[in-house]
Coordinates of C-alpha atoms and ligand atoms in Angstrom, one line a residue:
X64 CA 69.4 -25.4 114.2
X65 CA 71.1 -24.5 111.0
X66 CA 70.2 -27.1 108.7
X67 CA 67.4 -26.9 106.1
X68 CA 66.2 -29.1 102.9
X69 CA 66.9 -28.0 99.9
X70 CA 64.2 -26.4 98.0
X71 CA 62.7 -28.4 95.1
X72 CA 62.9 -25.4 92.4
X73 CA 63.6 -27.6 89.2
X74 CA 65.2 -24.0 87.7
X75 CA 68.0 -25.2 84.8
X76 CA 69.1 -21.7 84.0
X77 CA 71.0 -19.3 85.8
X78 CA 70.4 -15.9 86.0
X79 CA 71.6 -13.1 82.9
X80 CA 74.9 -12.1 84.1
X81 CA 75.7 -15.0 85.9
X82 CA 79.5 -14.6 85.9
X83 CA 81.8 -18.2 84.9
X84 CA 84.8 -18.5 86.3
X85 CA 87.6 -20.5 87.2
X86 CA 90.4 -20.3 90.5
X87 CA 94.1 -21.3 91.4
X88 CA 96.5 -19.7 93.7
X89 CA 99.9 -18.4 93.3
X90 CA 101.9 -21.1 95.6
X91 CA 99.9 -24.2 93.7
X92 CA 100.7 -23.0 90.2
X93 CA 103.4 -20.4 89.7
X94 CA 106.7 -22.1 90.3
X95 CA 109.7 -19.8 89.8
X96 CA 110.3 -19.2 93.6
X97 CA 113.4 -17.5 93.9
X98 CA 113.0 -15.7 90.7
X99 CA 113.2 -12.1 90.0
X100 CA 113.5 -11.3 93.7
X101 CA 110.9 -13.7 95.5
X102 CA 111.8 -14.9 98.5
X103 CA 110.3 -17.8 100.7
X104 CA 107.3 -17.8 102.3
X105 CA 105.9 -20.2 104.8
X106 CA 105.0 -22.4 102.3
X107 CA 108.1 -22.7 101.3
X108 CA 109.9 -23.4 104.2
X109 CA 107.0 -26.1 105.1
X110 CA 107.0 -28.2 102.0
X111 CA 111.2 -28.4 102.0
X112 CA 110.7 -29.4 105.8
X113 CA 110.9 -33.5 105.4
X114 CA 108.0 -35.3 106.4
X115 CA 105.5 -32.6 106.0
X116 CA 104.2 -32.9 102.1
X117 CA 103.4 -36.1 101.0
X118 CA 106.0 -37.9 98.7
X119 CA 107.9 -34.2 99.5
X120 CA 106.4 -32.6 97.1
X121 CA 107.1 -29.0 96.8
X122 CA 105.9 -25.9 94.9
X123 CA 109.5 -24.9 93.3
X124 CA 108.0 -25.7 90.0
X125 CA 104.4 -26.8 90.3
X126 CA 102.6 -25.5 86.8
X127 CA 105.5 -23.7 85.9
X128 CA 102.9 -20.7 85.6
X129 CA 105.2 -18.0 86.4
X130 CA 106.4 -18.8 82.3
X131 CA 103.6 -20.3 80.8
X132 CA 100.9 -17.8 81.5
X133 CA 100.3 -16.5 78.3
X134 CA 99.3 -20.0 77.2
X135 CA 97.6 -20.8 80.5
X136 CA 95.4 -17.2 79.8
X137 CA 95.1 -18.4 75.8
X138 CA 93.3 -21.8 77.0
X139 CA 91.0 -20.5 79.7
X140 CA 90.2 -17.9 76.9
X141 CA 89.3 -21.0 74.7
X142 CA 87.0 -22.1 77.8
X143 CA 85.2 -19.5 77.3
X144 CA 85.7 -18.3 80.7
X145 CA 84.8 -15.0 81.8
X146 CA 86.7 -14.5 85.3
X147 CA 89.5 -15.6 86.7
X148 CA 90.7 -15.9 90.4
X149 CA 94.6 -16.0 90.9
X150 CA 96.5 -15.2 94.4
X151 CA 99.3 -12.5 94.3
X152 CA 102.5 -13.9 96.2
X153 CA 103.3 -11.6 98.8
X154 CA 107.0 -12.2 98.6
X155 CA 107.0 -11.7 95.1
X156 CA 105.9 -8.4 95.1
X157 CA 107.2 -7.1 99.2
X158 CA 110.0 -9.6 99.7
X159 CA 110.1 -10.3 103.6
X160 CA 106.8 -8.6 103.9
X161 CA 107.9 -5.1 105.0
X162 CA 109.4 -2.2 102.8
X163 CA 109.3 -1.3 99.5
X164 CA 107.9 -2.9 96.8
X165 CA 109.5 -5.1 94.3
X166 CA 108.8 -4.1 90.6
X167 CA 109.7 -7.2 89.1
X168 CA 107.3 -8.7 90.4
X169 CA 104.1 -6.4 90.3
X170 CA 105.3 -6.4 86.4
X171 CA 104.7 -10.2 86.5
X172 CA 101.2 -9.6 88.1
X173 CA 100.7 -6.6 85.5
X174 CA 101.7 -9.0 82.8
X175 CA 99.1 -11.6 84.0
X176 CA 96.6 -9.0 83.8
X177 CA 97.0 -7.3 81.2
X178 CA 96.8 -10.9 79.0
X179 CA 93.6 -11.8 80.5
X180 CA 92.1 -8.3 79.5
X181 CA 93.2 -8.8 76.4
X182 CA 91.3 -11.8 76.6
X183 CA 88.1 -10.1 77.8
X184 CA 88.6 -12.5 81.1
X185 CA 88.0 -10.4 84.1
X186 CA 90.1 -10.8 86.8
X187 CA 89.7 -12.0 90.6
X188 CA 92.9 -11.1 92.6
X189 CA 93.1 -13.1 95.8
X190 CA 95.5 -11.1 97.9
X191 CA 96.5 -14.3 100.2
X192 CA 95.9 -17.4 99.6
X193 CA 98.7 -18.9 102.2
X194 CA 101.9 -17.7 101.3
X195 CA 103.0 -15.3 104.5
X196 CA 106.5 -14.0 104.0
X197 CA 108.9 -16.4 106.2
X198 CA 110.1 -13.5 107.6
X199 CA 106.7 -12.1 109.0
X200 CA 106.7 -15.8 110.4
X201 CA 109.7 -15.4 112.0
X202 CA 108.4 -12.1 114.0
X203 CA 105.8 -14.3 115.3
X204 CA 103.3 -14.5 112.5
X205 CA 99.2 -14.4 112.1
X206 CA 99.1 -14.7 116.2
X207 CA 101.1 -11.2 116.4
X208 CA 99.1 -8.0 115.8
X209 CA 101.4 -6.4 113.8
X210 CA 101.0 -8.9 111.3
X211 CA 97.4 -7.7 110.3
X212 CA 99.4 -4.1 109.7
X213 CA 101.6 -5.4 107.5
X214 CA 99.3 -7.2 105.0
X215 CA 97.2 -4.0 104.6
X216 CA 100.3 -1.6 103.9
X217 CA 101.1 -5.1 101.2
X218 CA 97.4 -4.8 100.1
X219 CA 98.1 -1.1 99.2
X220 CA 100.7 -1.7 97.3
X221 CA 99.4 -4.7 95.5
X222 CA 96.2 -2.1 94.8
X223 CA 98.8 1.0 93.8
X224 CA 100.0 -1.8 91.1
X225 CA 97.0 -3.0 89.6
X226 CA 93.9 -0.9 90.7
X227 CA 93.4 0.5 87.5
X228 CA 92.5 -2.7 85.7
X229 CA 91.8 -4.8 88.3
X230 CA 88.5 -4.2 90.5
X231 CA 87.7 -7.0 91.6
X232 CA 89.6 -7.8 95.1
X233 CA 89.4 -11.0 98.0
X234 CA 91.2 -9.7 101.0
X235 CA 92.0 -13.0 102.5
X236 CA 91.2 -16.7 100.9
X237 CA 90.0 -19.0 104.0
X238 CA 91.2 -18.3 107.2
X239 CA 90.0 -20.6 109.3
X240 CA 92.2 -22.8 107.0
X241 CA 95.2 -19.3 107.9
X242 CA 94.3 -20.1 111.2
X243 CA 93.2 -23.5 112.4
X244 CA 95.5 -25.4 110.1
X245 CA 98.4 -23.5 110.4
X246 CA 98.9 -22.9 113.9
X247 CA 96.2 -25.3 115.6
X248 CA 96.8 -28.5 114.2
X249 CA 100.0 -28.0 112.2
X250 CA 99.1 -29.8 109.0
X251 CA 99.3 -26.6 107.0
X252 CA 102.1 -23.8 106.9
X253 CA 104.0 -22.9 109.5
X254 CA 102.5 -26.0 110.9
X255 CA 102.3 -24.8 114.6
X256 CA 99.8 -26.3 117.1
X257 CA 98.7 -23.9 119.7
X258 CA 94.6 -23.7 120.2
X259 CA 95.2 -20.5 121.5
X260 CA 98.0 -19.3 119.0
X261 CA 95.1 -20.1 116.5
X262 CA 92.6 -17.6 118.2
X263 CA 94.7 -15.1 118.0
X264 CA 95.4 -15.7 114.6
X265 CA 91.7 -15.5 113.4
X266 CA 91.4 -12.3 114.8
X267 CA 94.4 -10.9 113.5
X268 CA 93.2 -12.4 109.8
X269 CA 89.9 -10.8 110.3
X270 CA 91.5 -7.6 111.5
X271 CA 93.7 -7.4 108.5
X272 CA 91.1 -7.8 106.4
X273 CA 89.6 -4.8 107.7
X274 CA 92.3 -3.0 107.0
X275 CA 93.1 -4.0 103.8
X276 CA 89.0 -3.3 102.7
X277 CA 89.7 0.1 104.4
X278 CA 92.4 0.9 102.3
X279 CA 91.6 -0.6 99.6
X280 CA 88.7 1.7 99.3
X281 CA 90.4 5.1 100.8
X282 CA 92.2 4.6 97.2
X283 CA 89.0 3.7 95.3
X284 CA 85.5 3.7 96.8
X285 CA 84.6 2.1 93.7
X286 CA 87.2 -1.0 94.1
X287 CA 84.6 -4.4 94.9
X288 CA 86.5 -5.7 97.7
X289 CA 85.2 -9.1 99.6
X290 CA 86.6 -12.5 101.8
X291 CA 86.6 -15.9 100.8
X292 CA 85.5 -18.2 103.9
X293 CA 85.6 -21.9 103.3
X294 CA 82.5 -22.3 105.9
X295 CA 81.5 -25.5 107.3
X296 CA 77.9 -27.1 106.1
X297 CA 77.3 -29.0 109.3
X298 CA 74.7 -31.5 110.2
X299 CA 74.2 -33.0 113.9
X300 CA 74.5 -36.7 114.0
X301 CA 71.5 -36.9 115.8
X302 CA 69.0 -34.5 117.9
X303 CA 70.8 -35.6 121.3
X304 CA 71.7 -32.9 124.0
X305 CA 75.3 -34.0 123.4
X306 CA 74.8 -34.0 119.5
X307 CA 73.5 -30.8 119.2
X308 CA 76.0 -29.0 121.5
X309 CA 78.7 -30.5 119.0
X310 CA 77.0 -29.1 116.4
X311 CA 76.9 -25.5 118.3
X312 CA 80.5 -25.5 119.1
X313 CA 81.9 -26.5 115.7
X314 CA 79.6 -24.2 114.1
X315 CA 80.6 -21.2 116.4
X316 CA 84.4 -22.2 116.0
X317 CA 83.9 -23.2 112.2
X318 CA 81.6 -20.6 110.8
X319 CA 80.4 -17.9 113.0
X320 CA 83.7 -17.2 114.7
X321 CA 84.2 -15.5 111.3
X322 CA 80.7 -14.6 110.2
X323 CA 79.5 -12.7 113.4
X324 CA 82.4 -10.1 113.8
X325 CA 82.4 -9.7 110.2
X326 CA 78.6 -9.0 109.8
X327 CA 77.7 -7.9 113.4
X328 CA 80.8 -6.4 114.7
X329 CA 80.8 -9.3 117.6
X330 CA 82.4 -12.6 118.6
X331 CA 79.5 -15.0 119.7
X332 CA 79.8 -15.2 123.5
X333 CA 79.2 -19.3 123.7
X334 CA 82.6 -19.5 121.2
X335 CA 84.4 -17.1 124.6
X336 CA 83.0 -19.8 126.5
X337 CA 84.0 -22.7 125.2
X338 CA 87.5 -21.1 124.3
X339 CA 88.0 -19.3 128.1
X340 CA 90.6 -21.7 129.4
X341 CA 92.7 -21.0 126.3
X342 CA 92.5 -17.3 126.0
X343 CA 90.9 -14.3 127.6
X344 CA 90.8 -13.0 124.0
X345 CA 93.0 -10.1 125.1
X346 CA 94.5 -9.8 121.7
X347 CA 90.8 -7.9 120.5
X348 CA 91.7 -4.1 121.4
X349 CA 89.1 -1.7 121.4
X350 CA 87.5 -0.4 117.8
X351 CA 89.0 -3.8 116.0
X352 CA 85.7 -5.2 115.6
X353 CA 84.4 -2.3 113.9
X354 CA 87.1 -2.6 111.4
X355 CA 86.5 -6.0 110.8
X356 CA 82.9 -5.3 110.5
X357 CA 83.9 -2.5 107.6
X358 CA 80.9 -3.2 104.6
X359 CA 82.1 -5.5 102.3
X360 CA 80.8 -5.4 98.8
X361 CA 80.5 -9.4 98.5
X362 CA 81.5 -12.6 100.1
X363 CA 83.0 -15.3 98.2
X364 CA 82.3 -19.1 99.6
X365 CA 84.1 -21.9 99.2
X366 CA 82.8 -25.4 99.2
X367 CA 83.6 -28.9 99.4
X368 CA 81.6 -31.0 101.7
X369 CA 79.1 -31.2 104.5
X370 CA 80.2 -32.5 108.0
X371 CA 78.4 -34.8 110.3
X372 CA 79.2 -33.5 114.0
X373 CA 78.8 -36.0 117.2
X374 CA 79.4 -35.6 120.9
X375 CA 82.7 -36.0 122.2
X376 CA 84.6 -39.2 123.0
X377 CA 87.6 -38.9 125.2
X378 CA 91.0 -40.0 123.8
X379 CA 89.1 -40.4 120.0
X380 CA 92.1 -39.5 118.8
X381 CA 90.5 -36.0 118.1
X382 CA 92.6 -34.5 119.8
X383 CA 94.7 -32.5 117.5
X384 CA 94.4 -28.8 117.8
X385 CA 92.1 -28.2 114.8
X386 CA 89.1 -27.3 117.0
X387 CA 90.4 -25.4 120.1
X388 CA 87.9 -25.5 123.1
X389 CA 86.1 -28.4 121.7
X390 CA 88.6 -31.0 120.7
X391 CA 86.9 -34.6 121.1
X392 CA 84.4 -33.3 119.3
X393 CA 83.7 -36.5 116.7
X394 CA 82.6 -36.3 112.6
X395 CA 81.3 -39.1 111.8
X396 CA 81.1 -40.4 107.7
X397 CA 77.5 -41.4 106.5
X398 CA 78.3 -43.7 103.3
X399 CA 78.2 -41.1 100.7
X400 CA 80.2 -41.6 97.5
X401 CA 83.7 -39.8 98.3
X402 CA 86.3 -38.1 95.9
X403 CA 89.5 -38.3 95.9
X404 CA 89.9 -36.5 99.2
X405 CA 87.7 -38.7 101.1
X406 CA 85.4 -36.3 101.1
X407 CA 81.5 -36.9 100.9
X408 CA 79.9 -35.7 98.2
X409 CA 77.0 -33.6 99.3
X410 CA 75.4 -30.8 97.0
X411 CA 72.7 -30.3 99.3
X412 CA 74.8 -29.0 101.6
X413 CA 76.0 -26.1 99.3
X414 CA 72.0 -24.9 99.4
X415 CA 72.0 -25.2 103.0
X416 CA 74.7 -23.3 104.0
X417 CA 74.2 -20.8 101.1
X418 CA 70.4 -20.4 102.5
X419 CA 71.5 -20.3 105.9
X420 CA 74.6 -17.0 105.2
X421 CA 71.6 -15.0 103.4
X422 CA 69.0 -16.1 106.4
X423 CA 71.4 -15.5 109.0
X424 CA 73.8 -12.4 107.9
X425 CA 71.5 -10.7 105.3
X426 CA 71.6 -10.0 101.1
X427 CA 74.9 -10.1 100.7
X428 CA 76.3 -10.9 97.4
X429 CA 78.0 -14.1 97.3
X430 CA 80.5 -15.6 94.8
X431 CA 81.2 -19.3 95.0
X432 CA 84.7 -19.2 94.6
X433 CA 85.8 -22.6 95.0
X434 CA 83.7 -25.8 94.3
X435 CA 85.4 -28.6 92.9
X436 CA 86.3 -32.4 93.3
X437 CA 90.1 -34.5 92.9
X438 CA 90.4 -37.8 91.0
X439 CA 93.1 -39.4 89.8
X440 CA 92.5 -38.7 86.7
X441 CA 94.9 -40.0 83.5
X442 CA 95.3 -39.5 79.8
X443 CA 93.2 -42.4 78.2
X444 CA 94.8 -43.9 75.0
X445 CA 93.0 -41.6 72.6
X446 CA 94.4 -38.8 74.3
X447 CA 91.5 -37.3 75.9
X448 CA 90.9 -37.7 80.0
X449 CA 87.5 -39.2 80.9
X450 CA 86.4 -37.7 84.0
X451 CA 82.6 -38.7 84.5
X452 CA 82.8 -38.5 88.2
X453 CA 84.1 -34.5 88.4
X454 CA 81.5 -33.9 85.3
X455 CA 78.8 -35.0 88.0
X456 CA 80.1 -33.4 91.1
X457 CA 80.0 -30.1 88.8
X458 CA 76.4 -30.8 87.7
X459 CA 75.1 -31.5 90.9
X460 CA 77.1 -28.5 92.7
X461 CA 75.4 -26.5 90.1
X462 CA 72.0 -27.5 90.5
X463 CA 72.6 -26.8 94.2
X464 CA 73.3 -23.4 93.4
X465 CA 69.8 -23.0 91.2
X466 CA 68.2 -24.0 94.3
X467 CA 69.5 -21.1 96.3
X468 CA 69.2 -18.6 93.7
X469 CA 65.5 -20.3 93.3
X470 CA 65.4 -19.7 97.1
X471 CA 66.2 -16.1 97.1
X472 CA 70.0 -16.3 97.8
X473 CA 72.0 -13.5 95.8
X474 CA 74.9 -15.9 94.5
X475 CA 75.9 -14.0 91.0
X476 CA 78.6 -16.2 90.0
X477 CA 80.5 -19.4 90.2
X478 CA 84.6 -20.5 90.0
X479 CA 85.4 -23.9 89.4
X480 CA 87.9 -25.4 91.6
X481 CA 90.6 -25.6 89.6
X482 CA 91.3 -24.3 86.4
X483 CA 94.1 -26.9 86.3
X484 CA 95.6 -29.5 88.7
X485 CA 98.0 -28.1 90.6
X486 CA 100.3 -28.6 93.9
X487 CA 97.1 -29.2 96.7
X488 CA 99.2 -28.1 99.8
X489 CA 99.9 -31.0 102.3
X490 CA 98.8 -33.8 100.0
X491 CA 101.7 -32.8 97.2
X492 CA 100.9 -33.4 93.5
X493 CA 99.1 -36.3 93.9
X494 CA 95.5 -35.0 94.3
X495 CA 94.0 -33.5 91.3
X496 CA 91.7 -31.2 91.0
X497 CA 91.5 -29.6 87.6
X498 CA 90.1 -29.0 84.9
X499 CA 93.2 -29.3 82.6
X500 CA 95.0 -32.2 83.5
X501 CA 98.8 -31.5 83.4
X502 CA 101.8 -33.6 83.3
X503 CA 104.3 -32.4 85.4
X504 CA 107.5 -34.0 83.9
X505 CA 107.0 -32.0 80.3
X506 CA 104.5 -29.4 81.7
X507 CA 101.3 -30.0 79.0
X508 CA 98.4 -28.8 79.3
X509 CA 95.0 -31.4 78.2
X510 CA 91.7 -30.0 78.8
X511 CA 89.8 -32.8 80.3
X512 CA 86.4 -33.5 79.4
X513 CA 84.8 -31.9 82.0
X514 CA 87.0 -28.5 81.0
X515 CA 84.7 -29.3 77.3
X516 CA 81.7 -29.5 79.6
X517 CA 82.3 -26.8 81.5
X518 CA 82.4 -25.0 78.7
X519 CA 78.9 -26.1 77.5
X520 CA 77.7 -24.7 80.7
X521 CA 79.0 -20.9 80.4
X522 CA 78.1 -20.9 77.0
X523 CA 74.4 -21.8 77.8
X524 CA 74.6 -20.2 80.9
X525 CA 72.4 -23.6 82.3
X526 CA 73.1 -27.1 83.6
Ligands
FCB892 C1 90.9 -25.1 99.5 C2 92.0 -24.2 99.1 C3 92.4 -24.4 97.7 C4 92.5 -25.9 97.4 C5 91.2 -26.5 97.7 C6 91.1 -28.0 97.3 O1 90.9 -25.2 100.9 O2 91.6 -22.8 99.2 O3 93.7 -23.8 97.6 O4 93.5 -26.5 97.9 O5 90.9 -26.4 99.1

């Protein structure tokens, strides 16, 4: 079993050093997509494909970041942040994802940087966060091996740009969401459904981020290079057979298909079980899993929710792809106050699955890198934007993360999910998750008050 109660440590101060951050990602912010050479990436082609972004939404303009982000690097300065995590865009900086680099836009990257040092904000680069060249897709994508090779020649290059004032690097930014989303179930970019397309695709993530680690620190051993997973924090609906066999699959599909060759160099044998009719996992070649298990100086974790797993039920209407080899597998909702999402709000389940990485996988230090909540939030008449409901999610989120530190959990810092709202993939603009509320018809920035008591926080360094 994976689950465990919090701990009761009433700690209200987080450790000297703690570092304060904030996130976004270069697709949901930056706008400016065929400028200076960028060419399309999946995400690109996806959101102008009717029917899959809600109200059609695209990115072509989202926070209009590429331009504004002196401004946008002058007001997280005023929050007082001290790190920030942005994506690169591939095709900004290796149009089509092979060949030579394109200079404009590394400059735009070096630009970014450069303002935030200036700043004294350190930054986070995310080297994908979702945006795969469309022509890498064409070639076949994450499920082809030759994909994996391509991101870590683009992860050289990215490091050959920047290395020397950024050294702080996350290889790959969720891939189960790369994987599962994208080519089991089709609701994310390059929205192909395939269970076993999908498999193939985690491992060529995983081995790509091996890779990229590799060469990221053949050019500097002292370079901190990680992965962000968005694990699961799962519960079983009940202590039944059938319950707790749900629980192992999604957890062995969810979390330690990723965990186990990253950590222990293997993939769990019940996850080759339950996927055997799908794939004979002939796409893992011999010495792969050593790469993928190549040390990595910290893990970043991102986290939303907790799920409640149940047995199966035939033709629930499961059936979509997102979990290949278990598909009827059934979540069930408990009650809990949602966000915007529809998601359950659920701190607990942040010290449970922190607890669990550090019980299960070792010390490693860990980095929330996303934590966060959407509301529809709107400028009140005075100006300001009341967001009570985020300003709790935060607090409690927080407080979960004082009980894992109390706990003996090596978390040494914390990025709010987002720094402003932005274009959240499938769902359009609709969803919004900062904290800076923008308008997207005139493109103003208002910090809302949970930006104000954010700040608080970092400058007490307590809840
Ligand atoms: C995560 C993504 C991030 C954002 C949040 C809400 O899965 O990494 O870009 O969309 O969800």
């Amino acid at each position: 079993m994976i689950i465990e109660q919090p701990t009761t440590t009433v700690a209200r101060v987080f450790p000297d050093g703690f570092l304060w951050g904030a996130a976004t990602a270069s697709y949901q912010i930056e706008g400016a997509v065929t400028e200076d050479g960028r060419t399309a990436s999946i995400w690109d082609t996806f959101s102008h494909t009717p029917g899959r972004v809600v109200g059609g939404d695209t990115g072509d303009v989202a926070c209009d970041h590429y331009h504004r982000y002196a401004d946008d690097v002058a007001m997280m300065s005023k929050l007082g942040l001290s790190a920030y995590r942005f994506s690169i865009a591939w095709p900004r900086v290796q149009p089509g994802g092979r060949g030579p680099a394109n200079q404009a836009g590394l400059d735009f990257y070096r630009r970014l940087v450069d303002e935030l040092l200036d700043h004294d904000i350190q930054p986070w680069v995310t080297l994908y966060h979702w945006d795969l060249p469309q022509e890498l897709e064409d070639a076949g994508g994450w499920p082809v091996r030759d994909t994996a090779y391509r991101f870590a020649e683009y992860a050289s290059i990215v490091h050959a740009a920047l290395g020397d004032k950024v050294h702080h690097w996350i290889t790959l930014n969720e891939p189960w969401c790369s994987a599962f989303l994208g080519y089991g179930n089709g609701h994310h970019a390059p929205g192909r459904t395939d269970g076993a397309d999908a498999l193939a695709a985690t491992h060529h993530l995983l081995l790509g981020h091996g890779l990229a680690t590799q060469a990221i620190k053949a050019a500097d051993p002292s370079a901190q290079v990680g992965i962000t997973l968005n694990l699961h924090s799962l519960a079983a609906h009940s202590d039944s057979p059938a319950d707790l066999d749900a629980l192992r699959r999604i957890d062995g599909v969810g979390n330690r298909v990723f965990l186990d060759p990253l950590f222990k160099a293997e993939y769990p044998a019940d996850v080759a079980a339950d996927v055997a009719h799908l794939t004979d996992l002939g796409f893992i070649h011999a010495g792969d899993l050593e790469t993928i298990a190549t040390p990595a100086d910290f893990m970043g974790v991102n986290y939303y929710t907790r799920s409640i797993v149940a047995a199966p039920v035939p033709g629930s209407g499961n059936h979509d792809g997102t979990w290949p080899g278990s598909e009827d597998t059934t979540f069930l909702k408990r009650g809990l106050p949602v966000t915007q999402m529809d998601w359950e709000i659920d701190a607990a389940g942040l010290t449970d699955l922190l607890n669990r990485i550090t019980r299960d996988y070792g010390a490693i230090p860990l980095y929330i890198t996303e934590n966060g909540a959407a509301y529809p939030d709107e400028i009140g008449a005075d100006g300001t934007v009341s967001d009570p409901a985020r300003i709790d999610y935060y607090d409690q989120h927080l407080r979960a993360c004082l009980d894992s530190i109390g706990a003996g959990v090596p978390l040494r810092g914390y990025f709010a999910w987002s720094l402003m709202d932005n274009f959240e993939w499938a769902w359009g603009y609709e969803k919004r998750f900062g904290l800076v509320h923008v308008d997207y018809q005139t493109q103003v920035r208002t910090p809302k008050n949970s930006a104000l008591w954010y700040s608080n926080v970092i400058r007490d360094n307590a809840v």
